[in-house]
Amino acid sequence: MNQPTPVVNTAELHPGKVLRVCNHGGLQLRHSGTETLRLYLSLYDYEYDADDGPGRVCVLRVLDEPALEVVLTDNEGLVTAFHGRRAAGGYAPLDFPVRQARFDRVFTASTARWTVTADGLDLDVEFLDLAPPTLTVGLHPTDASVDTIGVASEAESARITVNGRTIDGDLFANEGYRPWVGHAFRSALVTMSEIHVDRAGRGVVVNHDA
Amino acid sequence: MTAATVHTEVDHAMDHIVAGLRTDADQDRPAHYFSLFRFSHTPAGETGHVLFVCDAAAALGSVITVWTDNPRLVDVCIPRFAPGAWKDHLDAAVTREASFERSGLAVASRLSYQIVAGDWTCELTWSDLAAPIWASGPVPSGLAFRISSLMIEAASFSAVLNGEVVGGEVYPNPVWVPWVGKPLSSALIALSEVIVSESEEATA
């Protein structure tokens, strides 16, 4: 199998199909002083998707009372594809109601904020004091058919309100990332410019000088 | 053993979207050139948009006009990213604060920007988009950086400045031959460009 060999001032052209480009905000909070999860948010902000077009998908779970489990989106085709990828990765299905929503975002050098408005639901999540970014390149942590590259920034803190109610809780070290990058990531993590590429054809890197 | 390599010295992260239009096939440089950056990370900690409009906006009073939603970005951007063929005109460039609204980017479709700077307006549309290519390697300029970029060629491009259509045609740009082995369209969308220091040894 050929391996990518950098050649000075020559690019490697990766042959796999580019599947999608997205930004991602992931936030998990535990009840203060415990290891009990209180909030889970995973927001994919797709700027490009080869099959389903741009759009957003946000999985929101508030696990205390009043409990709330919902998928918010402005493109239901993306939700169907999202569920399919979860199933292919061996994850349990998310049997949450899907609601149409409007998404707005503001990114600065040190913050990332999404506001999401659906019928009867207002979500405002902000990642604060983002650390200097790191570039990660490799096999996707949850989808073995995909190579990924992305710029990840841990947030020192985060703020989230649901229908005006602030959801407090503790951030923690998310060990789920350790097998992937060799260390935990904080449970408030923003990944920008994330590219997913089908691994089919991997090893046949196109290099015009080769 | 980890699955990913990690670079901690990220230099820039951005989208870079360009379009050159020729009015004569023998021109060395395009008659009109648009270079639009959307920075999500810079070493200076500044983010936002910078658009260089070159030779297309004579009616606006300058060979180069710079449109931005973060004026602090302009000084950050110019030394590394200003269009080289127009650098002699940078000192006289006119800069205006502007708002940037982006739409589209569906596959085989288009990407549009609506940019408004007071009484100036600029509408840019890249269309007939090819399938994206993910490229990575040393930066073409030879500086000590590596770059990763998702490149999407546009077969068509249109620009409307203050209501006036900017003339010219998209063309195969040979400047890309050394880096990717072939010309690329002069209307090119580069998404998720990440530049890292080449001196850094990635951890694995």
Short mmCIF file of C-alpha atoms in Angstrom, two decimals:
data_model
loop_
_atom_site.label_atom_id
_atom_site.label_comp_id
_atom_site.label_asym_id
_atom_site.label_seq_id
_atom_site.Cartn_x
_atom_site.Cartn_y
_atom_site.Cartn_z
CA MET A 1 0.00 0.00 0.00
CA ASN A 2 1.39 3.38 -0.92
CA GLN A 3 1.68 5.85 1.93
CA PRO A 4 1.44 9.62 1.57
CA THR A 5 4.95 10.95 1.07
CA PRO A 6 5.31 14.69 1.40
CA VAL A 7 7.14 16.29 -1.47
CA VAL A 8 8.38 19.81 -1.01
CA ASN A 9 5.93 22.31 -2.46
CA THR A 10 3.75 19.59 -3.85
CA ALA A 11 0.36 18.72 -2.47
CA GLU A 12 -1.05 15.35 -1.69
CA LEU A 13 -4.49 15.02 -3.20
CA HIS A 14 -6.55 12.69 -1.08
CA PRO A 15 -8.67 10.55 -3.37
CA GLY A 16 -11.63 9.74 -1.13
CA LYS A 17 -14.93 11.48 -1.61
CA VAL A 18 -15.31 14.55 0.56
CA LEU A 19 -18.44 13.85 2.54
CA ARG A 20 -18.97 16.95 4.58
CA VAL A 21 -17.45 20.03 6.20
CA CYS A 22 -18.77 21.15 9.52
CA ASN A 23 -18.21 23.01 12.72
CA HIS A 24 -19.17 21.20 15.90
CA GLY A 25 -20.01 22.30 19.39
CA GLY A 26 -20.07 19.60 22.04
CA LEU A 27 -21.08 20.29 25.61
CA GLN A 28 -21.66 17.93 28.51
CA LEU A 29 -22.36 19.06 32.06
CA ARG A 30 -22.59 17.02 35.23
CA HIS A 31 -24.62 17.81 38.28
CA SER A 32 -22.34 19.83 40.50
CA GLY A 33 -19.97 17.69 42.50
CA THR A 34 -21.22 14.42 41.01
CA GLU A 35 -20.53 12.20 38.01
CA THR A 36 -24.18 12.28 36.97
CA LEU A 37 -24.74 13.77 33.55
CA ARG A 38 -27.12 16.69 33.54
CA LEU A 39 -26.83 18.02 30.02
CA TYR A 40 -25.68 16.71 26.66
CA LEU A 41 -25.50 18.88 23.58
CA SER A 42 -23.99 18.01 20.23
CA LEU A 43 -24.45 20.62 17.52
CA TYR A 44 -23.25 19.99 13.97
CA ASP A 45 -23.11 23.04 11.76
CA TYR A 46 -22.65 21.62 8.26
CA GLU A 47 -21.27 24.12 5.78
CA TYR A 48 -21.05 21.49 3.06
CA ASP A 49 -22.58 18.07 2.71
CA ALA A 50 -22.12 16.03 -0.44
CA ASP A 51 -25.56 14.47 -0.30
CA ASP A 52 -27.87 16.56 1.83
CA GLY A 53 -26.76 20.15 1.48
CA PRO A 54 -25.79 22.60 4.20
CA GLY A 55 -27.67 22.84 7.46
CA ARG A 56 -27.56 22.18 11.17
CA VAL A 57 -28.40 19.29 13.49
CA CYS A 58 -28.46 19.71 17.25
CA VAL A 59 -29.05 16.89 19.71
CA LEU A 60 -30.11 18.28 23.07
CA ARG A 61 -30.71 16.28 26.22
CA VAL A 62 -31.55 17.91 29.54
CA LEU A 63 -31.62 15.04 31.98
CA ASP A 64 -33.15 16.61 35.07
CA GLU A 65 -36.64 17.97 35.55
CA PRO A 66 -38.17 19.15 33.39
CA ALA A 67 -36.40 16.65 31.15
CA LEU A 68 -36.02 17.42 27.48
CA GLU A 69 -34.75 15.28 24.63
CA VAL A 70 -34.99 16.74 21.17
CA VAL A 71 -33.26 16.99 17.81
CA LEU A 72 -33.31 20.46 16.32
CA THR A 73 -32.59 21.02 12.67
CA ASP A 74 -33.08 23.26 9.68
CA ASN A 75 -32.57 20.35 7.26
CA GLU A 76 -34.34 17.07 8.02
CA GLY A 77 -32.36 15.25 5.35
CA LEU A 78 -29.29 15.79 7.47
CA VAL A 79 -31.06 14.24 10.47
CA THR A 80 -31.83 11.08 8.52
CA ALA A 81 -28.20 10.82 7.44
CA PHE A 82 -27.04 11.57 10.99
CA HIS A 83 -29.15 8.72 12.37
CA GLY A 84 -27.80 6.41 9.70
CA ARG A 85 -24.22 7.17 10.64
CA ARG A 86 -24.97 6.60 14.32
CA ALA A 87 -26.53 3.24 13.55
CA ALA A 88 -23.58 2.25 11.35
CA GLY A 89 -21.25 3.14 14.20
CA GLY A 90 -23.12 0.86 16.59
CA TYR A 91 -24.77 3.64 18.55
CA ALA A 92 -28.25 3.24 19.96
CA PRO A 93 -30.92 5.05 17.96
CA LEU A 94 -31.95 8.48 19.16
CA ASP A 95 -35.68 8.26 19.36
CA PHE A 96 -36.14 11.93 20.05
CA PRO A 97 -38.68 14.20 18.41
CA VAL A 98 -37.29 16.30 15.59
CA ARG A 99 -38.15 19.98 15.49
CA GLN A 100 -37.53 22.49 12.77
CA ALA A 101 -35.42 25.36 14.05
CA ARG A 102 -33.57 28.47 13.02
CA PHE A 103 -29.88 28.63 13.83
CA ASP A 104 -27.69 31.68 14.23
CA ARG A 105 -24.08 31.72 15.22
CA VAL A 106 -21.36 34.12 16.20
CA PHE A 107 -17.74 33.04 16.29
CA THR A 108 -14.96 35.18 17.71
CA ALA A 109 -11.36 34.35 18.46
CA SER A 110 -12.24 33.22 21.97
CA THR A 111 -15.94 32.33 21.85
CA ALA A 112 -18.41 30.35 19.80
CA ARG A 113 -22.11 30.90 20.24
CA TRP A 114 -25.16 29.33 18.66
CA THR A 115 -28.71 30.48 19.22
CA VAL A 116 -31.43 28.08 18.15
CA THR A 117 -35.08 29.00 17.90
CA ALA A 118 -37.85 26.44 17.42
CA ASP A 119 -41.56 26.54 18.09
CA GLY A 120 -41.72 26.72 21.87
CA LEU A 121 -38.01 26.26 22.38
CA ASP A 122 -35.19 28.78 22.62
CA LEU A 123 -31.66 27.50 23.07
CA ASP A 124 -28.63 29.68 23.61
CA VAL A 125 -25.25 28.02 24.05
CA GLU A 126 -21.91 29.79 24.25
CA PHE A 127 -18.43 28.32 24.54
CA LEU A 128 -16.16 30.76 26.36
CA ASP A 129 -12.43 31.34 26.72
CA LEU A 130 -11.48 28.99 23.91
CA ALA A 131 -7.96 27.64 24.23
CA PRO A 132 -5.48 27.88 21.35
CA PRO A 133 -6.59 25.38 18.74
CA THR A 134 -5.01 22.08 17.87
CA LEU A 135 -5.21 20.40 14.48
CA THR A 136 -6.12 16.74 14.60
CA VAL A 137 -5.80 14.48 11.57
CA GLY A 138 -6.68 10.81 11.37
CA LEU A 139 -9.30 8.15 11.45
CA HIS A 140 -12.64 9.47 12.65
CA PRO A 141 -13.07 8.49 16.32
CA THR A 142 -16.52 6.98 15.84
CA ASP A 143 -16.69 6.11 12.14
CA ALA A 144 -14.02 3.77 10.82
CA SER A 145 -14.99 4.50 7.23
CA VAL A 146 -14.00 8.14 7.47
CA ASP A 147 -10.79 10.15 7.71
CA THR A 148 -11.16 13.45 9.45
CA ILE A 149 -9.26 16.65 9.99
CA GLY A 150 -10.37 19.43 12.28
CA VAL A 151 -9.29 22.30 14.49
CA ALA A 152 -10.34 21.68 18.07
CA SER A 153 -10.47 24.23 20.88
CA GLU A 154 -11.37 23.40 24.45
CA ALA A 155 -13.55 25.92 26.24
CA GLU A 156 -12.57 27.03 29.70
CA SER A 157 -16.25 27.54 30.48
CA ALA A 158 -19.63 27.42 28.82
CA ARG A 159 -23.05 28.94 29.27
CA ILE A 160 -26.34 27.43 28.17
CA THR A 161 -29.93 28.47 28.58
CA VAL A 162 -33.03 26.59 27.49
CA ASN A 163 -36.16 28.70 27.30
CA GLY A 164 -34.40 31.26 29.45
CA ARG A 165 -33.46 28.75 32.13
CA THR A 166 -29.76 28.47 32.80
CA ILE A 167 -28.52 24.88 32.97
CA ASP A 168 -25.69 24.85 35.46
CA GLY A 169 -23.24 22.05 35.98
CA ASP A 170 -19.64 20.96 36.02
CA LEU A 171 -17.44 20.46 33.01
CA PHE A 172 -15.21 17.42 33.18
CA ALA A 173 -12.38 15.66 31.38
CA ASN A 174 -13.98 13.61 28.63
CA GLU A 175 -11.87 10.45 28.48
CA GLY A 176 -13.62 9.31 25.34
CA TYR A 177 -11.05 11.20 23.30
CA ARG A 178 -8.01 9.55 24.87
CA PRO A 179 -7.76 6.66 22.40
CA TRP A 180 -7.97 9.16 19.59
CA VAL A 181 -5.60 11.96 20.59
CA GLY A 182 -3.83 10.51 23.60
CA HIS A 183 -5.49 12.64 26.22
CA ALA A 184 -8.88 13.72 27.44
CA PHE A 185 -10.62 16.76 26.02
CA ARG A 186 -12.64 19.05 28.20
CA SER A 187 -16.38 18.35 27.95
CA ALA A 188 -16.88 21.74 26.30
CA LEU A 189 -15.19 21.44 22.92
CA VAL A 190 -15.55 23.38 19.69
CA THR A 191 -14.22 21.88 16.48
CA MET A 192 -13.99 24.16 13.49
CA SER A 193 -13.37 23.37 9.86
CA GLU A 194 -13.91 19.66 10.35
CA ILE A 195 -13.63 17.72 7.10
CA HIS A 196 -14.84 14.15 6.67
CA VAL A 197 -13.48 12.11 3.77
CA ASP A 198 -14.49 8.60 2.76
CA ARG A 199 -11.54 6.25 3.36
CA ALA A 200 -12.31 4.29 0.21
CA GLY A 201 -9.20 4.45 -1.97
CA ARG A 202 -6.99 5.36 0.98
CA GLY A 203 -3.39 4.53 0.24
CA VAL A 204 -3.68 5.50 -3.39
CA VAL A 205 -2.79 9.07 -2.70
CA VAL A 206 -2.57 11.05 -5.88
CA ASN A 207 0.70 12.88 -6.18
CA HIS A 208 1.56 14.20 -9.55
CA ASP A 209 5.28 13.85 -8.93
CA ALA A 210 4.98 10.22 -7.86
CA MET B 1 -1.11 4.31 19.92
CA THR B 2 -3.56 6.97 18.97
CA ALA B 3 -5.62 7.23 15.83
CA ALA B 4 -4.90 10.87 15.12
CA THR B 5 -1.90 13.10 14.75
CA VAL B 6 -2.07 16.36 16.62
CA HIS B 7 -0.50 19.70 15.71
CA THR B 8 -0.60 22.27 18.47
CA GLU B 9 0.89 25.18 16.54
CA VAL B 10 -2.03 26.21 14.37
CA ASP B 11 -1.03 29.34 12.50
CA HIS B 12 -4.17 30.26 10.58
CA ALA B 13 -7.57 28.66 10.02
CA MET B 14 -9.76 30.18 7.36
CA ASP B 15 -11.82 29.91 4.24
CA HIS B 16 -10.19 31.57 1.23
CA ILE B 17 -12.37 32.18 -1.78
CA VAL B 18 -10.98 33.77 -4.92
CA ALA B 19 -12.02 34.71 -8.40
CA GLY B 20 -10.00 36.10 -11.27
CA LEU B 21 -11.69 37.33 -14.41
CA ARG B 22 -9.94 37.87 -17.71
CA THR B 23 -11.16 40.15 -20.42
CA ASP B 24 -8.34 39.09 -22.74
CA ALA B 25 -6.85 35.60 -22.90
CA ASP B 26 -3.33 37.04 -23.25
CA GLN B 27 -3.41 38.89 -19.95
CA ASP B 28 -0.71 37.89 -17.45
CA ARG B 29 -2.88 38.75 -14.55
CA PRO B 30 -6.66 38.90 -14.40
CA ALA B 31 -8.39 42.11 -15.28
CA HIS B 32 -10.40 41.83 -12.09
CA TYR B 33 -9.57 39.87 -8.98
CA PHE B 34 -11.49 39.12 -5.81
CA SER B 35 -9.84 37.52 -2.77
CA LEU B 36 -12.10 36.86 0.19
CA PHE B 37 -10.92 35.51 3.53
CA ARG B 38 -13.03 34.29 6.41
CA PHE B 39 -10.59 33.85 9.29
CA SER B 40 -11.59 31.67 12.25
CA HIS B 41 -8.12 31.72 13.78
CA THR B 42 -5.13 34.04 13.39
CA PRO B 43 -2.00 34.35 15.53
CA ALA B 44 -3.15 37.84 16.46
CA GLY B 45 -6.42 36.51 17.81
CA GLU B 46 -8.49 38.40 15.27
CA THR B 47 -11.32 36.76 13.34
CA GLY B 48 -13.68 37.87 10.62
CA HIS B 49 -13.72 38.66 6.91
CA VAL B 50 -11.37 40.54 4.60
CA LEU B 51 -12.16 41.01 0.92
CA PHE B 52 -9.64 42.43 -1.53
CA VAL B 53 -11.21 43.78 -4.72
CA CYS B 54 -8.51 44.48 -7.30
CA ASP B 55 -8.90 46.50 -10.48
CA ALA B 56 -12.64 45.95 -10.50
CA ALA B 57 -13.66 48.97 -8.57
CA ALA B 58 -12.02 51.94 -10.25
CA ALA B 59 -15.24 53.80 -9.84
CA LEU B 60 -14.78 53.47 -6.09
CA GLY B 61 -11.60 55.50 -6.28
CA SER B 62 -8.85 52.95 -5.80
CA VAL B 63 -7.11 50.11 -7.62
CA ILE B 64 -7.61 48.03 -4.48
CA THR B 65 -10.54 48.28 -2.15
CA VAL B 66 -10.55 46.33 1.09
CA TRP B 67 -13.84 45.34 2.69
CA THR B 68 -13.83 44.00 6.23
CA ASP B 69 -15.97 43.44 9.30
CA ASN B 70 -12.87 43.69 11.50
CA PRO B 71 -10.49 46.50 10.56
CA ARG B 72 -7.83 45.09 12.90
CA LEU B 73 -7.68 42.08 10.63
CA VAL B 74 -6.51 44.09 7.64
CA ASP B 75 -3.07 44.81 9.04
CA VAL B 76 -2.80 41.20 10.14
CA CYS B 77 -3.82 39.92 6.75
CA ILE B 78 -1.88 42.12 4.34
CA PRO B 79 1.68 40.95 4.99
CA ARG B 80 0.87 37.29 4.32
CA PHE B 81 -2.25 37.28 2.22
CA ALA B 82 -2.63 40.44 0.16
CA PRO B 83 -2.79 39.73 -3.58
CA GLY B 84 0.85 39.80 -4.67
CA ALA B 85 0.27 41.20 -8.13
CA TRP B 86 -1.28 44.32 -6.65
CA LYS B 87 1.05 44.91 -3.68
CA ASP B 88 2.35 48.15 -5.19
CA HIS B 89 -1.13 49.59 -4.79
CA LEU B 90 -1.74 48.55 -1.20
CA ASP B 91 -0.60 51.82 0.33
CA ALA B 92 -3.33 53.63 -1.56
CA ALA B 93 -5.98 51.02 -0.87
CA VAL B 94 -9.29 52.22 0.44
CA THR B 95 -10.67 50.21 3.37
CA ARG B 96 -14.32 50.12 4.34
CA GLU B 97 -16.11 48.38 7.18
CA ALA B 98 -18.68 45.99 5.80
CA SER B 99 -21.13 43.28 6.70
CA PHE B 100 -20.82 39.84 5.10
CA GLU B 101 -23.71 37.49 4.50
CA ARG B 102 -23.06 34.06 3.08
CA SER B 103 -25.53 31.67 1.51
CA GLY B 104 -25.57 28.45 -0.44
CA LEU B 105 -22.79 25.91 -0.84
CA ALA B 106 -25.05 23.06 -1.81
CA VAL B 107 -23.32 20.42 -3.89
CA ALA B 108 -23.04 21.22 -7.61
CA SER B 109 -24.67 24.48 -6.86
CA ARG B 110 -23.28 27.79 -5.71
CA LEU B 111 -21.84 29.90 -2.95
CA SER B 112 -22.86 33.52 -2.64
CA TYR B 113 -21.77 36.48 -0.59
CA GLN B 114 -23.70 39.68 -0.13
CA ILE B 115 -21.35 42.36 1.21
CA VAL B 116 -22.50 45.79 2.23
CA ALA B 117 -20.24 48.68 3.22
CA GLY B 118 -22.34 51.75 3.71
CA ASP B 119 -23.47 52.79 0.25
CA TRP B 120 -21.20 50.23 -1.42
CA THR B 121 -22.53 46.80 -2.26
CA CYS B 122 -20.77 43.74 -3.60
CA GLU B 123 -22.51 40.54 -4.66
CA LEU B 124 -20.24 37.61 -5.43
CA THR B 125 -21.44 34.21 -6.64
CA TRP B 126 -19.38 31.11 -7.36
CA SER B 127 -21.46 28.54 -9.26
CA ASP B 128 -21.27 25.28 -11.23
CA LEU B 129 -19.20 23.85 -8.41
CA ALA B 130 -17.08 20.74 -8.93
CA ALA B 131 -16.67 17.98 -6.37
CA PRO B 132 -14.33 19.08 -3.57
CA ILE B 133 -10.72 17.98 -3.43
CA TRP B 134 -8.88 17.64 -0.13
CA ALA B 135 -5.26 18.65 -0.59
CA SER B 136 -2.48 18.97 1.94
CA GLY B 137 1.23 19.63 1.89
CA PRO B 138 3.84 22.33 2.25
CA VAL B 139 2.44 25.74 1.41
CA PRO B 140 3.04 26.60 -2.26
CA SER B 141 4.93 29.76 -1.33
CA GLY B 142 7.75 27.76 0.20
CA LEU B 143 7.36 29.22 3.68
CA ALA B 144 7.90 26.82 6.55
CA PHE B 145 4.29 25.88 6.93
CA ARG B 146 2.03 23.03 5.94
CA ILE B 147 -1.49 23.59 4.75
CA SER B 148 -4.62 21.51 4.48
CA SER B 149 -7.38 22.76 2.25
CA LEU B 150 -10.66 21.66 0.76
CA MET B 151 -10.71 23.05 -2.75
CA ILE B 152 -13.83 23.44 -4.86
CA GLU B 153 -13.47 24.71 -8.41
CA ALA B 154 -16.23 26.92 -9.76
CA ALA B 155 -16.84 26.88 -13.49
CA SER B 156 -18.73 30.16 -13.25
CA PHE B 157 -18.44 33.34 -11.25
CA SER B 158 -20.29 36.61 -11.20
CA ALA B 159 -19.62 39.87 -9.44
CA VAL B 160 -21.89 42.85 -9.13
CA LEU B 161 -20.34 45.98 -7.66
CA ASN B 162 -22.73 48.76 -6.73
CA GLY B 163 -25.22 47.33 -9.18
CA GLU B 164 -22.75 47.07 -12.08
CA VAL B 165 -21.83 43.66 -13.44
CA VAL B 166 -18.06 43.14 -13.53
CA GLY B 167 -17.03 41.81 -16.93
CA GLY B 168 -14.63 39.01 -17.76
CA GLU B 169 -14.34 35.27 -17.85
CA VAL B 170 -13.13 32.57 -15.51
CA TYR B 171 -10.05 30.76 -16.85
CA PRO B 172 -7.75 27.82 -16.01
CA ASN B 173 -5.16 29.29 -13.67
CA PRO B 174 -1.69 27.77 -14.28
CA VAL B 175 -0.39 29.04 -10.95
CA TRP B 176 -1.65 25.78 -9.42
CA VAL B 177 0.37 23.45 -11.67
CA PRO B 178 3.41 23.15 -9.38
CA TRP B 179 1.31 22.38 -6.32
CA VAL B 180 -1.45 20.10 -7.59
CA GLY B 181 -0.20 19.17 -11.04
CA LYS B 182 -2.82 20.91 -13.10
CA PRO B 183 -4.41 24.30 -13.57
CA LEU B 184 -7.41 25.04 -11.40
CA SER B 185 -10.25 27.35 -12.16
CA SER B 186 -9.52 30.99 -11.43
CA ALA B 187 -12.74 30.90 -9.42
CA LEU B 188 -11.82 28.71 -6.50
CA ILE B 189 -13.33 28.07 -3.10
CA ALA B 190 -10.89 26.84 -0.46
CA LEU B 191 -12.74 25.82 2.68
CA SER B 192 -11.35 24.88 6.04
CA GLU B 193 -7.81 25.89 5.21
CA VAL B 194 -5.58 25.19 8.16
CA ILE B 195 -1.96 26.29 8.22
CA VAL B 196 0.41 24.78 10.78
CA SER B 197 4.07 25.30 11.46
CA GLU B 198 6.13 22.79 9.51
CA SER B 199 8.82 22.83 12.17
CA GLU B 200 6.50 21.29 14.71
CA GLU B 201 6.69 17.55 15.13
CA ALA B 202 3.18 16.20 15.30
CA THR B 203 2.40 13.96 18.21
CA ALA B 204 0.88 10.59 17.56
#
